[in-house]
GROMACS .gro file of C-alpha atoms in nm:
model
  291
    1MET     CA    1  -7.367  14.242 -11.008
    2ASN     CA    2  -7.331  13.869 -11.114
    3ALA     CA    3  -7.566  13.644 -11.305
    4TYR     CA    4  -7.755  13.523 -10.995
    5ASP     CA    5  -7.824  13.882 -10.875
    6ASP     CA    6  -7.957  13.974 -11.226
    7ILE     CA    7  -8.200  13.669 -11.210
    8LYS     CA    8  -8.317  13.779 -10.867
    9LYS     CA    9  -8.378  14.138 -10.986
   10GLY     CA   10  -8.562  13.994 -11.292
   11GLU     CA   11  -8.814  13.822 -11.049
   12ARG     CA   12  -8.955  14.160 -10.969
   13GLY     CA   13  -9.073  14.208 -11.332
   14ALA     CA   14  -9.239  13.854 -11.314
   15TRP     CA   15  -9.422  13.952 -10.996
   16ILE     CA   16  -9.543  14.269 -11.147
   17SER     CA   17  -9.678  14.079 -11.440
   18ILE     CA   18  -9.855  13.823 -11.216
   19ALA     CA   19 -10.018  14.102 -11.010
   20ALA     CA   20 -10.131  14.294 -11.316
   21TYR     CA   21 -10.276  13.973 -11.474
   22LEU     CA   22 -10.458  13.871 -11.161
   23VAL     CA   23 -10.640  14.200 -11.135
   24LEU     CA   24 -10.720  14.240 -11.500
   25SER     CA   25 -10.834  13.882 -11.565
   26ALA     CA   26 -11.078  13.911 -11.278
   27PHE     CA   27 -11.197  14.250 -11.380
   28LYS     CA   28 -11.245  14.153 -11.739
   29LEU     CA   29 -11.421  13.819 -11.667
   30ILE     CA   30 -11.665  13.991 -11.428
   31CYS     CA   31 -11.731  14.265 -11.668
   32GLY     CA   32 -11.741  14.023 -11.962
   33PHE     CA   33 -12.035  13.826 -11.809
   34ALA     CA   34 -12.204  14.135 -11.675
   35PHE     CA   35 -12.194  14.316 -12.016
   36ASN     CA   36 -12.232  13.995 -12.220
   37SER     CA   37 -11.916  14.034 -12.415
   38SER     CA   38 -11.755  13.723 -12.573
   39ALA     CA   39 -11.444  13.922 -12.666
   40LEU     CA   40 -11.391  14.063 -12.309
   41LYS     CA   41 -11.433  13.707 -12.165
   42ALA     CA   42 -11.194  13.575 -12.411
   43ASP     CA   43 -10.946  13.848 -12.321
   44GLY     CA   44 -10.997  13.759 -11.956
   45PHE     CA   45 -10.911  13.394 -12.020
   46ASN     CA   46 -10.615  13.500 -12.217
   47ASN     CA   47 -10.486  13.686 -11.894
   48LEU     CA   48 -10.546  13.362 -11.693
   49THR     CA   49 -10.309  13.186 -11.923
   50ASP     CA   50 -10.056  13.463 -11.880
   51ILE     CA   51 -10.075  13.422 -11.501
   52VAL     CA   52  -9.973  13.052 -11.547
   53ALA     CA   53  -9.704  13.157 -11.780
   54SER     CA   54  -9.568  13.433 -11.553
   55ILE     CA   55  -9.574  13.189 -11.252
   56ALA     CA   56  -9.385  12.930 -11.452
   57VAL     CA   57  -9.123  13.194 -11.544
   58LEU     CA   58  -9.091  13.306 -11.179
   59ILE     CA   59  -9.059  12.936 -11.058
   60GLY     CA   60  -8.795  12.887 -11.332
   61LEU     CA   61  -8.610  13.206 -11.226
   62ARG     CA   62  -8.615  13.092 -10.863
   63ILE     CA   63  -8.473  12.736 -10.957
   64SER     CA   64  -8.214  12.899 -11.186
   65ARG     CA   65  -8.080  13.093 -10.901
   66LYS     CA   66  -7.965  12.768 -10.728
   67PRO     CA   67  -7.581  12.724 -10.747
   68PRO     CA   68  -7.403  12.439 -10.925
   69ASP     CA   69  -7.423  12.109 -10.743
   70SER     CA   70  -7.301  11.750 -10.789
   71ASP     CA   71  -7.588  11.678 -11.034
   72HIS     CA   72  -7.582  12.016 -11.217
   73ALA     CA   73  -7.226  12.108 -11.269
   74TYR     CA   74  -7.328  12.403 -11.505
   75GLY     CA   75  -7.601  12.529 -11.272
   76HIS     CA   76  -7.989  12.526 -11.301
   77PHE     CA   77  -8.028  12.806 -11.561
   78ARG     CA   78  -8.233  12.580 -11.797
   79ALA     CA   79  -8.512  12.535 -11.548
   80GLU     CA   80  -8.650  12.862 -11.670
   81THR     CA   81  -8.671  12.719 -12.026
   82VAL     CA   82  -8.839  12.393 -11.891
   83ALA     CA   83  -9.097  12.605 -11.707
   84ALA     CA   84  -9.173  12.802 -12.021
   85LEU     CA   85  -9.222  12.488 -12.218
   86VAL     CA   86  -9.480  12.358 -11.970
   87ALA     CA   87  -9.668  12.696 -11.980
   88SER     CA   88  -9.682  12.684 -12.358
   89PHE     CA   89  -9.881  12.360 -12.345
   90ILE     CA   90 -10.128  12.510 -12.094
   91MET     CA   91 -10.167  12.826 -12.300
   92ALA     CA   92 -10.237  12.613 -12.614
   93MET     CA   93 -10.510  12.416 -12.453
   94VAL     CA   94 -10.689  12.730 -12.326
   95GLY     CA   95 -10.647  12.902 -12.669
   96ILE     CA   96 -10.795  12.599 -12.846
   97GLN     CA   97 -11.094  12.616 -12.607
   98VAL     CA   98 -11.144  12.980 -12.666
   99LEU     CA   99 -11.148  12.906 -13.038
  100ILE     CA  100 -11.405  12.631 -13.000
  101ASP     CA  101 -11.632  12.855 -12.798
  102ALA     CA  102 -11.604  13.150 -13.044
  103GLY     CA  103 -11.690  12.914 -13.323
  104THR     CA  104 -11.991  12.771 -13.150
  105SER     CA  105 -12.111  13.129 -13.060
  106LEU     CA  106 -12.071  13.239 -13.424
  107PHE     CA  107 -12.312  12.984 -13.558
  108GLU     CA  108 -12.568  13.016 -13.280
  109GLY     CA  109 -12.768  13.279 -13.480
  110THR     CA  110 -12.923  13.581 -13.303
  111LYS     CA  111 -12.666  13.732 -13.070
  112GLU     CA  112 -12.719  13.997 -12.813
  113ILE     CA  113 -12.504  14.320 -12.849
  114PRO     CA  114 -12.253  14.361 -12.569
  115ASP     CA  115 -12.267  14.661 -12.345
  116ILE     CA  116 -12.046  14.968 -12.465
  117TRP     CA  117 -11.908  14.964 -12.124
  118SER     CA  118 -11.714  14.650 -12.196
  119ALA     CA  119 -11.520  14.838 -12.462
  120LEU     CA  120 -11.404  15.092 -12.195
  121VAL     CA  121 -11.292  14.811 -11.977
  122ALA     CA  122 -11.085  14.662 -12.261
  123GLY     CA  123 -10.943  15.005 -12.329
  124VAL     CA  124 -10.834  15.061 -11.967
  125ALA     CA  125 -10.673  14.715 -11.968
  126ALA     CA  126 -10.467  14.794 -12.280
  127VAL     CA  127 -10.333  15.110 -12.118
  128VAL     CA  128 -10.225  14.908 -11.789
  129MET     CA  129 -10.067  14.645 -12.000
  130ILE     CA  130  -9.861  14.897 -12.205
  131GLY     CA  131  -9.747  15.040 -11.870
  132VAL     CA  132  -9.634  14.688 -11.759
  133TYR     CA  133  -9.467  14.634 -12.096
  134LEU     CA  134  -9.261  14.957 -12.077
  135TYR     CA  135  -9.156  14.866 -11.706
  136ASN     CA  136  -9.037  14.509 -11.802
  137ARG     CA  137  -8.875  14.617 -12.119
  138LYS     CA  138  -8.662  14.883 -11.927
  139LEU     CA  139  -8.572  14.617 -11.656
  140ALA     CA  140  -8.488  14.360 -11.913
  141ARG     CA  141  -8.251  14.594 -12.098
  142GLN     CA  142  -8.093  14.693 -11.774
  143ILE     CA  143  -8.017  14.340 -11.662
  144ARG     CA  144  -7.986  14.204 -12.021
  145SER     CA  145  -8.236  13.925 -11.967
  146GLN     CA  146  -8.374  13.759 -12.277
  147ALA     CA  147  -8.654  13.587 -12.075
  148LEU     CA  148  -8.780  13.919 -11.919
  149MET     CA  149  -8.771  14.077 -12.267
  150ALA     CA  150  -8.990  13.792 -12.396
  151ALA     CA  151  -9.220  13.853 -12.110
  152ALA     CA  152  -9.231  14.220 -12.199
  153LYS     CA  153  -9.325  14.142 -12.554
  154ASP     CA  154  -9.600  13.922 -12.419
  155ASN     CA  155  -9.723  14.211 -12.227
  156LEU     CA  156  -9.738  14.421 -12.528
  157SER     CA  157  -9.931  14.150 -12.727
  158ASP     CA  158 -10.192  14.140 -12.440
  159ALA     CA  159 -10.236  14.510 -12.489
  160PHE     CA  160 -10.295  14.458 -12.854
  161VAL     CA  161 -10.550  14.178 -12.773
  162SER     CA  162 -10.733  14.417 -12.548
  163VAL     CA  163 -10.745  14.683 -12.822
  164GLY     CA  164 -10.884  14.420 -13.071
  165ALA     CA  165 -11.150  14.320 -12.810
  166ALA     CA  166 -11.249  14.688 -12.779
  167ILE     CA  167 -11.276  14.725 -13.158
  168GLY     CA  168 -11.499  14.427 -13.189
  169ILE     CA  169 -11.734  14.543 -12.905
  170ILE     CA  170 -11.758  14.885 -13.067
  171GLY     CA  171 -11.838  14.742 -13.404
  172ALA     CA  172 -12.125  14.554 -13.244
  173GLN     CA  173 -12.271  14.880 -13.145
  174PHE     CA  174 -12.310  14.965 -13.513
  175GLY     CA  175 -12.537  14.670 -13.594
  176LEU     CA  176 -12.264  14.414 -13.636
  177PRO     CA  177 -12.296  14.205 -13.332
  178TRP     CA  178 -12.095  13.924 -13.498
  179MET     CA  179 -11.783  14.133 -13.474
  180ASP     CA  180 -11.767  14.072 -13.102
  181THR     CA  181 -11.748  13.697 -13.155
  182VAL     CA  182 -11.499  13.741 -13.444
  183ALA     CA  183 -11.286  13.953 -13.204
  184ALA     CA  184 -11.290  13.663 -12.953
  185PHE     CA  185 -11.190  13.414 -13.234
  186ILE     CA  186 -10.885  13.645 -13.307
  187VAL     CA  187 -10.801  13.645 -12.940
  188GLY     CA  188 -10.798  13.262 -12.949
  189LEU     CA  189 -10.569  13.276 -13.237
  190LEU     CA  190 -10.326  13.504 -13.062
  191ILE     CA  191 -10.322  13.284 -12.762
  192CYS     CA  192 -10.239  12.985 -12.977
  193LYS     CA  193  -9.968  13.175 -13.162
  194THR     CA  194  -9.815  13.295 -12.834
  195ALA     CA  195  -9.810  12.926 -12.717
  196TRP     CA  196  -9.642  12.814 -13.032
  197ASP     CA  197  -9.379  13.094 -13.032
  198ILE     CA  198  -9.289  12.996 -12.666
  199PHE     CA  199  -9.290  12.623 -12.751
  200ARG     CA  200  -9.063  12.688 -13.061
  201GLU     CA  201  -8.814  12.894 -12.877
  202SER     CA  202  -8.793  12.672 -12.568
  203THR     CA  203  -8.746  12.354 -12.769
  204HIS     CA  204  -8.488  12.530 -13.000
  205SER     CA  205  -8.297  12.622 -12.676
  206LEU     CA  206  -8.331  12.291 -12.505
  207THR     CA  207  -8.193  12.117 -12.813
  208ASP     CA  208  -7.893  12.345 -12.820
  209GLY     CA  209  -7.998  12.546 -13.107
  210PHE     CA  210  -7.840  12.895 -13.136
  211ASP     CA  211  -7.889  13.190 -13.362
  212GLU     CA  212  -7.642  13.179 -13.657
  213ASP     CA  213  -7.604  13.550 -13.686
  214GLN     CA  214  -7.517  13.586 -13.323
  215LEU     CA  215  -7.263  13.290 -13.360
  216HIS     CA  216  -7.111  13.482 -13.646
  217ASP     CA  217  -7.067  13.788 -13.424
  218LEU     CA  218  -6.889  13.568 -13.150
  219ARG     CA  219  -6.676  13.420 -13.417
  220THR     CA  220  -6.568  13.763 -13.541
  221THR     CA  221  -6.490  13.879 -13.176
  222VAL     CA  222  -6.261  13.573 -13.135
  223ALA     CA  223  -6.084  13.633 -13.474
  224LYS     CA  224  -5.991  13.982 -13.371
  225THR     CA  225  -5.812  13.873 -13.062
  226PRO     CA  226  -5.441  13.942 -13.084
  227GLY     CA  227  -5.237  13.609 -13.115
  228VAL     CA  228  -5.527  13.408 -13.274
  229GLN     CA  229  -5.387  13.271 -13.594
  230GLY     CA  230  -5.704  13.063 -13.692
  231ILE     CA  231  -6.033  12.935 -13.556
  232LYS     CA  232  -6.104  12.574 -13.580
  233ASP     CA  233  -6.450  12.581 -13.398
  234VAL     CA  234  -6.690  12.798 -13.226
  235LYS     CA  235  -7.006  12.652 -13.057
  236ALA     CA  236  -7.260  12.819 -12.842
  237ARG     CA  237  -7.577  12.713 -12.656
  238LEU     CA  238  -7.826  12.873 -12.425
  239TYR     CA  239  -7.874  12.787 -12.060
  240GLY     CA  240  -8.183  12.990 -11.972
  241SER     CA  241  -8.097  13.351 -12.048
  242HIS     CA  242  -7.716  13.283 -12.039
  243VAL     CA  243  -7.492  13.178 -12.320
  244MET     CA  244  -7.219  12.926 -12.288
  245VAL     CA  245  -6.937  12.923 -12.561
  246ASP     CA  246  -6.685  12.663 -12.660
  247VAL     CA  247  -6.394  12.787 -12.871
  248VAL     CA  248  -6.102  12.605 -13.039
  249VAL     CA  249  -5.841  12.845 -13.168
  250GLU     CA  250  -5.504  12.805 -13.336
  251VAL     CA  251  -5.198  12.992 -13.213
  252ALA     CA  252  -4.832  13.022 -13.325
  253ARG     CA  253  -4.650  12.689 -13.271
  254ASP     CA  254  -4.349  12.854 -13.073
  255LEU     CA  255  -4.576  13.024 -12.812
  256SER     CA  256  -4.516  12.925 -12.456
  257ILE     CA  257  -4.796  12.787 -12.219
  258VAL     CA  258  -4.809  13.122 -12.051
  259GLU     CA  259  -4.866  13.315 -12.383
  260GLY     CA  260  -5.133  13.068 -12.493
  261HIS     CA  261  -5.309  13.110 -12.158
  262HIS     CA  262  -5.293  13.480 -12.188
  263ILE     CA  263  -5.476  13.459 -12.532
  264SER     CA  264  -5.737  13.242 -12.371
  265ASP     CA  265  -5.797  13.497 -12.090
  266THR     CA  266  -5.817  13.785 -12.349
  267ILE     CA  267  -6.087  13.583 -12.549
  268GLU     CA  268  -6.284  13.527 -12.233
  269GLU     CA  269  -6.262  13.898 -12.139
  270ASN     CA  270  -6.368  14.013 -12.492
  271MET     CA  271  -6.666  13.786 -12.468
  272ARG     CA  272  -6.773  13.927 -12.128
  273ARG     CA  273  -6.712  14.295 -12.249
  274HIS     CA  274  -6.868  14.281 -12.594
  275HIS     CA  275  -7.139  14.003 -12.553
  276ASN     CA  276  -7.200  13.987 -12.184
  277ILE     CA  277  -7.108  13.616 -12.190
  278MET     CA  278  -6.972  13.485 -11.867
  279HIS     CA  279  -6.921  13.120 -11.956
  280VAL     CA  280  -6.647  13.067 -12.213
  281HIS     CA  281  -6.428  12.755 -12.259
  282VAL     CA  282  -6.132  12.814 -12.478
  283HIS     CA  283  -5.897  12.530 -12.610
  284VAL     CA  284  -5.571  12.632 -12.771
  285GLU     CA  285  -5.396  12.426 -13.038
  286PRO     CA  286  -5.081  12.491 -13.226
  287GLU     CA  287  -5.132  12.619 -13.576
  288GLU     CA  288  -5.133  12.358 -13.831
  289THR     CA  289  -4.839  12.354 -14.090
  290ARG     CA  290  -4.974  12.449 -14.423
  291ILE     CA  291  -4.793  12.359 -14.738
   0.00000   0.00000   0.00000
């Protein structure tokens, strides 16, 4: 299965997330207004932002499957990252609005206690999201998709948000009605934190940032290749969920072009086998004379 088939398979996880968020957001918002729960309503709005984020990821995956063309020689893999960046701004705006509403509600004074049934709704939603998380995590590991794994972690954070909402609602039943509003405030913070994490990761990727520890592992793999006398440079960058690597190695000065080409092929094969990297550019240079 090639990279494009993996992306297509990953779309299934995005669709499942969208379906789950559609149902849960509608359910939570209806019950939140019916049972007068600020935490449940905030949780429902959180799921609405997740719908936008999941749709953005889905669109990005679709565009990423487009083959290279005259304007995109390396393909369209970064479309997924751009879509995630747009989604992070939308999520941040909604998160800030939830915080404003929660803060206003906290200082309103007397507050009506939410119905205990709203806690049950939040609990059921948490169980559903844990199920979606487990499915997406399994699929992400199967196709080695960083984007889908990030979506799975977002599913898990949503489950924790629902648990927090349930705790706030239950606390209100014991004469602490302000706990429901505090729980809504915490939900708003979690939305903003998720938006910030997505923004940070997206901008890091789009500016060709790459994890130094992973780069060290790639360098180690190159160094172990038979025939490599030295490494002048190893660079890597992300294109969506795919890594592209540029390597400059030194080989013995008396090697033939055919032998140098064989070393390049070996490096590319090791990158595929050990790191699942399909795009590797290797430049071979004669070893420098050292005095």
